[in-house]
Amino acid sequence: MPRTDSKTELTPPANERPPMFSRILVANRGEIALRVIRACKELGIETVAVYSEADAGAIYLQYADKSICIGPAPAAKSYLDIARIISTAEITDVQAIHPGYGFLAENSHFAEVCRSCNIQFIGPSPEASRAVGDKVRARALAIELGIPVSPGSDKPVADEKEAVRIAHEIGFPVMIKAAAGGGGRGMRVARNDVSLVSNLYAAQAEAQAAFKDPSVYIEKLVEHPRHVEIQVLGDEYGNLVHLGERDCTTQRRHQKLVEESPSPVLTEDLRRRMGECAVRFARAARYTNAGTVEFLVDDDGNFFFMEMNARIQVEHPVTEMVTGIDLVKEQIRIAAGRPLGYRQEDVRLRGAAIECRINAEDSMDGFRPSPGLIRRFILPGGLGVRVDTHAHAGYTIPPTYDSMIGKLIVHRPSREEALLTMRRALEEFVVEGVQTTIPFFLDLFSNAQFLSSDIDTNFVETYLGKRG
Amino acid sequence: MPRTDSKTELTPPANERPPMFSRILVANRGEIALRVIRACKELGIETVAVYSEADAGAIYLQYADKSICIGPAPAAKSYLDIARIISTAEITDVQAIHPGYGFLAENSHFAEVCRSCNIQFIGPSPEASRAVGDKVRARALAIELGIPVSPGSDKPVADEKEAVRIAHEIGFPVMIKAAAGGGGRGMRVARNDVSLVSNLYAAQAEAQAAFKDPSVYIEKLVEHPRHVEIQVLGDEYGNLVHLGERDCTTQRRHQKLVEESPSPVLTEDLRRRMGECAVRFARAARYTNAGTVEFLVDDDGNFFFMEMNARIQVEHPVTEMVTGIDLVKEQIRIAAGRPLGYRQEDVRLRGAAIECRINAEDSMDGFRPSPGLIRRFILPGGLGVRVDTHAHAGYTIPPTYDSMIGKLIVHRPSREEALLTMRRALEEFVVEGVQTTIPFFLDLFSNAQFLSSDIDTNFVETYLGKRG
Amino acid sequence: MNFENLKRLAQLMTEHGLSELEVEDPEGRYRLKKAGPEGRVIEGPALSAPGPGASAPVPAAPAPGLHEIKAPLVGTFYRSPKPGADVFVETGDRIGPEKVVCIIEAMKVMNEIKAECEGEIVEVCIENGQPVEFGQVLFRVRKP
Amino acid sequence: MNFENLKRLAQLMTEHGLSELEVEDPEGRYRLKKAGPEGRVIEGPALSAPGPGASAPVPAAPAPGLHEIKAPLVGTFYRSPKPGADVFVETGDRIGPEKVVCIIEAMKVMNEIKAECEGEIVEVCIENGQPVEFGQVLFRVRKP
């Protein structure tokens, strides 16, 4: 846990330090809204919470100093409506807006509107956000900086002939990806010429259907990949540090389910090299505030840049536990113009932290969302257990938004102990009234392959396939 | 957080290490029963919970592998009934009993019965328990070991004349204490000859009424005392370490309300000297397992031995937070004959931890107990917050036992941050249906004198007097 | 025990159709609950505020027979087109659906709000220049 | 205990159709609740088990008209004074209050358990040599 009294290299003169915000608007809902309110309370900053009619009466709103209804349930008319949020910021006279994650968090236009209204957006500048948000530009920047990326066509392939040429250049197996893509649509794997050609057309058709753009490009497939991401923090004075990694290999349909820090597969040397790449990338993009650089890591310890996320992530608590650093407070301090106050060598990782996302989904029935009234809600507790949730007995989960109702985080001296603590915490966690992912996690935390972390990003689907 | 792979000086040969218990009986109720069950679950040990009719149906019992009703509500016929507990241990075939705190925890006869029945008592040996449990013997031992004690008569004063002589010897102000005493009864302060004589008779009368024994002794009064206690752990092989201190100065009528570690008033040197005294005392008493040596510390940094408590204490979590050591697991490991696995120099204190005892008491009405149905119960959460509680929405607090319904513990890099986290956590904590001490703590954590820790053990009563 | 008080509380409940009643005063604490279909105990959000800083708006029950014109967006409420000008509407005014009743300013844009109902303005609920949130009642209208 | 007050409270509930009543005053605290379909309280411990390892005994409803002889202590249940000997009682036996019906062994002590009621044994609920917990039903007796 770095203390704020250590010296930094780059700081503004003491008499030029801007004052801390006195009031912040929280432009989000649910657990991340509560997370930001908690940070503000501890910093002595007043909060304005906004909410849609679907969230009216939620208890977490009462922890804010003021809460304002901004629209009806659909996010487009409430949490995604820039005008309504800025208007609320103006009538409540806040100095800054924290966007949380999702909704407007990575919308660089929103960040620009904030700037034009003289309201501090708590996140990177619109320019940095745009620079890292454009996948093609980001990949080009990584290549320019000498950061490893998986070899590929770098731009849409014109035809079958070009595709085959590139595939031979980089070697099979390859991944065909929609240029406009995301969420796995338009993605195909090819292991030889024949499958390349047939999958090329299939992927183009899928891409056309999903994104109205048939462009696809080709990348070398990283086999048995692990998803490992590096948390970075940068202030307004060019100080940049990384806070180690989060291993998010346990995913289902590109949705993270379990995150841990440290990664069970990173060596100290690999951590250092990946951290350096992440910081180099952030520095080149003139990135400030909290951000995450995502990599794939293969069986041989090679790592490949994927993208940078310009927001606080759902899984930020595991980094908080192992570093002792409150990431949301750091975001606010940085946005207020405060220097970081510590250097890379002051950051120490201690113990092992694991997070499970507790979703109101029926893991026995294809993870179908299960909104509704929570009749009984008994949280696990005790040594090493942290819970971040806005839910409680009597809370009704609206069907309108995402299904996450909380995060269960454990922190123990070793991964082995953390796994045991997580299992007993999951056993204690009682939710009645809605289905949750707890039974899934209870299974998972008894699975030998998972416990030994002998997994890749396909593990959960394979596992569920076997189980089902 | 010491890892168990560091070397120790004294260990049994690997092939002689006794196996871990496979089943333990938890001879307690409420949050400490749940605490022990949690530790066992993480150690892979089965648990048998015992309960009285007043606790039938409590959720925490369902976390045990088996739960057995042992008697009616009155503790004398259930939790304090040695025969019923031993009989349960026999029919459920457990290898060890964890007594928690209170009830039979410091009953050396119970520990002896366990031994005679070939059941491991998880705590010190009956001999060590008796040696430290007898206040007069413990004080004599401390003096013999060169551990500072407050000067005094060391045995009951015969009459008024002897009292005056001793008071003149040690100097006013003095404290008159019932020899058989406890809980503040038979305690009087005298600042001159006149008040000494009158208070001597009053104290003798009180002692006679309360304990059927009029003997009183005289000790020098430590003015502005702080209550600071040292946690020790000792294994069966003579390895003894201390885990730093807990400052429990915030008390009301000798009941601790807030505990913190580290103490805001201890220097590194004082911590080391007090820790050495605690370990020296424990070693001389052949003490094993977890124990606590209590001291008073005066304004000038002098410390005085008070007594040793031969049990896990309510406030053990603050030590767990700053050391990363799971004290209840350590108790179980030690009782199973495992060596400590770390030495004094491996123990590191990190950050600051504070605990508030959340009691079902009406702090607006003389802390009158407020049992009954908890209608709504929303726990605080987030970074740095730990809650240990067996209560939940829908739980009925029986009027039969103590009023503690949970412990709220925070851990942050500095005391200043921990205070802020505690305040916001208290603000989030919702309990409806019964009165609690939360409003009292909310006041307390806004009091400048408390926040700067410019207090002694009389602070709360003085503060409540002013507030009332 | 003061039975007279208890009886009067019970009568009060019958008279006013109350299903539950709680009173706490220096003499003691009383809690009464009526049997009947409305007497079901519903777990969950109570009306009492759970902590300091509580500020969730408790929607006021609409007065019977009156229509409410609510804010369709969040912003600042203005009763007249510009400072010093006449107000758009006053209590007693008869209005039609197209009648502009106020302006809500959001992000420097003056949004004219139409009545969208017919009737007589019986109450102006917000003072000029005050912020309003989405769904807040601006006017009450007696429909013809 | 002041039964007069309690009676009057119960009458008050009937008179005024109350389903619940709580009174707290310097004399004490009273909480009354009417049975009936509307009086069901949903709040509070549900019967469903919250997690794995759940094992809290759900007390079985006593059979109507039968008396239960319950274990007054925790231990091992024996139906006869020593292995191979005749059992103390069998179903169909008529018993009186002083009749020893079983032994519960606790800490090597054989505790003889008396019927403490009159009637006919209709059920032996525990098998010989099984552990019993406090309050567990050992025998069911039809009273004369």
mmCIF file of C-alpha atoms in Angstrom, chain B residues 187-322:
data_model
loop_
_atom_site.group_PDB
_atom_site.id
_atom_site.type_symbol
_atom_site.label_atom_id
_atom_site.label_comp_id
_atom_site.label_asym_id
_atom_site.label_seq_id
_atom_site.Cartn_x
_atom_site.Cartn_y
_atom_site.Cartn_z
ATOM 1 C CA MET B 187 -13.470 -0.396 42.541
ATOM 2 C CA ARG B 188 -12.861 3.039 44.064
ATOM 3 C CA VAL B 189 -10.369 5.822 43.498
ATOM 4 C CA ALA B 190 -8.814 7.713 46.439
ATOM 5 C CA ARG B 191 -6.748 10.878 46.144
ATOM 6 C CA ASN B 192 -5.993 11.541 49.843
ATOM 7 C CA ASP B 193 -6.123 9.950 53.317
ATOM 8 C CA VAL B 194 -9.690 10.992 54.021
ATOM 9 C CA SER B 195 -11.162 9.657 50.789
ATOM 10 C CA LEU B 196 -8.987 6.539 51.138
ATOM 11 C CA VAL B 197 -10.530 5.598 54.471
ATOM 12 C CA SER B 198 -14.109 6.292 53.460
ATOM 13 C CA ASN B 199 -13.713 4.554 50.084
ATOM 14 C CA LEU B 200 -11.988 1.586 51.704
ATOM 15 C CA TYR B 201 -15.110 0.749 53.701
ATOM 16 C CA ALA B 202 -17.387 1.426 50.747
ATOM 17 C CA ALA B 203 -15.302 -0.823 48.480
ATOM 18 C CA GLN B 204 -15.233 -3.595 51.102
ATOM 19 C CA ALA B 205 -19.005 -3.399 51.456
ATOM 20 C CA GLU B 206 -19.463 -3.489 47.661
ATOM 21 C CA ALA B 207 -17.033 -6.388 47.339
ATOM 22 C CA GLN B 208 -18.866 -8.293 50.088
ATOM 23 C CA ALA B 209 -22.205 -7.669 48.383
ATOM 24 C CA ALA B 210 -20.982 -8.534 44.901
ATOM 25 C CA PHE B 211 -18.544 -11.384 45.522
ATOM 26 C CA LYS B 212 -19.244 -12.459 49.137
ATOM 27 C CA ASP B 213 -15.615 -11.581 49.880
ATOM 28 C CA PRO B 214 -14.749 -8.181 51.362
ATOM 29 C CA SER B 215 -11.008 -8.399 50.555
ATOM 30 C CA VAL B 216 -9.693 -5.387 48.680
ATOM 31 C CA TYR B 217 -6.201 -4.421 47.655
ATOM 32 C CA ILE B 218 -4.598 -1.153 46.710
ATOM 33 C CA GLU B 219 -2.813 -0.197 43.534
ATOM 34 C CA LYS B 220 -1.383 3.014 42.252
ATOM 35 C CA LEU B 221 -3.896 4.625 39.938
ATOM 36 C CA VAL B 222 -2.633 4.970 36.389
ATOM 37 C CA GLU B 223 -3.992 8.328 35.330
ATOM 38 C CA HIS B 224 -5.265 8.858 31.797
ATOM 39 C CA PRO B 225 -4.672 5.197 31.058
ATOM 40 C CA ARG B 226 -4.946 3.684 27.627
ATOM 41 C CA HIS B 227 -5.824 0.024 27.280
ATOM 42 C CA VAL B 228 -3.301 -1.580 24.927
ATOM 43 C CA GLU B 229 -3.084 -5.339 24.550
ATOM 44 C CA ILE B 230 -0.584 -7.568 22.781
ATOM 45 C CA GLN B 231 -1.666 -10.619 20.767
ATOM 46 C CA VAL B 232 0.597 -13.623 21.178
ATOM 47 C CA LEU B 233 0.665 -16.989 19.446
ATOM 48 C CA GLY B 234 2.621 -19.953 20.716
ATOM 49 C CA ASP B 235 2.945 -23.482 19.361
ATOM 50 C CA GLU B 236 3.669 -26.777 21.126
ATOM 51 C CA TYR B 237 7.387 -26.518 20.333
ATOM 52 C CA GLY B 238 8.189 -23.350 22.225
ATOM 53 C CA ASN B 239 7.888 -20.986 19.277
ATOM 54 C CA LEU B 240 6.227 -17.789 20.490
ATOM 55 C CA VAL B 241 5.562 -14.601 18.540
ATOM 56 C CA HIS B 242 3.574 -11.468 19.187
ATOM 57 C CA LEU B 243 1.415 -9.912 16.480
ATOM 58 C CA GLY B 244 1.533 -6.312 17.615
ATOM 59 C CA GLU B 245 -1.059 -4.531 19.675
ATOM 60 C CA ARG B 246 -4.708 -3.606 19.801
ATOM 61 C CA ASP B 247 -5.700 -0.303 21.346
ATOM 62 C CA CYS B 248 -8.996 -0.810 23.183
ATOM 63 C CA THR B 249 -9.094 2.488 25.040
ATOM 64 C CA THR B 250 -12.615 3.258 23.799
ATOM 65 C CA GLN B 251 -14.657 1.481 26.452
ATOM 66 C CA ARG B 252 -17.893 1.998 28.298
ATOM 67 C CA ARG B 253 -18.203 0.400 31.718
ATOM 68 C CA HIS B 254 -15.205 -1.825 30.926
ATOM 69 C CA GLN B 255 -16.895 -3.035 27.750
ATOM 70 C CA LYS B 256 -14.772 -2.427 24.674
ATOM 71 C CA LEU B 257 -16.537 -0.535 21.901
ATOM 72 C CA VAL B 258 -13.804 0.309 19.383
ATOM 73 C CA GLU B 259 -10.476 -1.445 18.884
ATOM 74 C CA GLU B 260 -7.671 -0.502 16.576
ATOM 75 C CA SER B 261 -4.284 -1.662 15.461
ATOM 76 C CA PRO B 262 -1.755 -0.175 15.492
ATOM 77 C CA SER B 263 -2.339 1.960 18.594
ATOM 78 C CA PRO B 264 -2.172 5.663 17.712
ATOM 79 C CA VAL B 265 0.114 6.252 20.708
ATOM 80 C CA LEU B 266 2.685 3.470 20.462
ATOM 81 C CA THR B 267 6.164 4.134 19.163
ATOM 82 C CA GLU B 268 8.076 1.391 17.402
ATOM 83 C CA ASP B 269 10.290 1.094 20.461
ATOM 84 C CA LEU B 270 7.384 0.855 22.892
ATOM 85 C CA ARG B 271 5.713 -1.771 20.683
ATOM 86 C CA ARG B 272 8.884 -3.818 20.698
ATOM 87 C CA ARG B 273 9.327 -3.592 24.474
ATOM 88 C CA MET B 274 5.676 -4.410 25.231
ATOM 89 C CA GLY B 275 5.759 -7.244 22.724
ATOM 90 C CA GLU B 276 8.878 -8.672 24.372
ATOM 91 C CA CYS B 277 7.235 -8.498 27.804
ATOM 92 C CA ALA B 278 4.130 -10.257 26.486
ATOM 93 C CA VAL B 279 6.177 -13.047 24.931
ATOM 94 C CA ARG B 280 8.330 -13.359 28.071
ATOM 95 C CA PHE B 281 5.203 -13.700 30.196
ATOM 96 C CA ALA B 282 3.619 -16.263 27.888
ATOM 97 C CA ARG B 283 6.828 -18.273 27.769
ATOM 98 C CA ALA B 284 7.146 -18.334 31.565
ATOM 99 C CA ALA B 285 3.518 -19.502 31.847
ATOM 100 C CA ARG B 286 4.214 -22.239 29.255
ATOM 101 C CA TYR B 287 1.418 -20.685 27.269
ATOM 102 C CA THR B 288 0.408 -22.148 23.900
ATOM 103 C CA ASN B 289 -2.209 -21.184 21.313
ATOM 104 C CA ALA B 290 -3.628 -17.636 21.013
ATOM 105 C CA GLY B 291 -3.582 -15.341 24.017
ATOM 106 C CA THR B 292 -3.622 -11.655 24.828
ATOM 107 C CA VAL B 293 -1.570 -9.756 27.359
ATOM 108 C CA GLU B 294 -3.294 -6.586 28.524
ATOM 109 C CA PHE B 295 -1.436 -3.471 29.604
ATOM 110 C CA LEU B 296 -2.266 0.042 30.700
ATOM 111 C CA VAL B 297 -0.173 2.746 29.068
ATOM 112 C CA ASP B 298 0.112 6.187 30.667
ATOM 113 C CA ASP B 299 0.722 9.630 29.175
ATOM 114 C CA ASP B 300 4.482 9.249 29.508
ATOM 115 C CA GLY B 301 4.681 5.967 27.640
ATOM 116 C CA ASN B 302 5.026 3.826 30.771
ATOM 117 C CA PHE B 303 3.209 0.539 30.539
ATOM 118 C CA PHE B 304 1.855 -1.733 33.259
ATOM 119 C CA PHE B 305 0.885 -5.377 33.009
ATOM 120 C CA MET B 306 -2.759 -6.028 33.861
ATOM 121 C CA GLU B 307 -3.599 -9.622 32.952
ATOM 122 C CA MET B 308 -3.469 -12.252 30.282
ATOM 123 C CA ASN B 309 -6.626 -13.498 28.527
ATOM 124 C CA ALA B 310 -6.448 -17.164 27.608
ATOM 125 C CA ARG B 311 -8.769 -17.124 24.599
ATOM 126 C CA ILE B 312 -9.370 -15.687 21.160
ATOM 127 C CA GLN B 313 -10.715 -12.171 21.739
ATOM 128 C CA VAL B 314 -13.734 -10.498 20.187
ATOM 129 C CA GLU B 315 -11.421 -7.910 18.665
ATOM 130 C CA HIS B 316 -9.019 -10.381 17.022
ATOM 131 C CA PRO B 317 -9.952 -9.235 13.465
ATOM 132 C CA VAL B 318 -7.991 -5.968 13.688
ATOM 133 C CA THR B 319 -4.845 -8.011 14.249
ATOM 134 C CA GLU B 320 -5.771 -10.275 11.345
ATOM 135 C CA MET B 321 -6.149 -7.279 9.050
ATOM 136 C CA VAL B 322 -2.780 -5.689 9.826
#
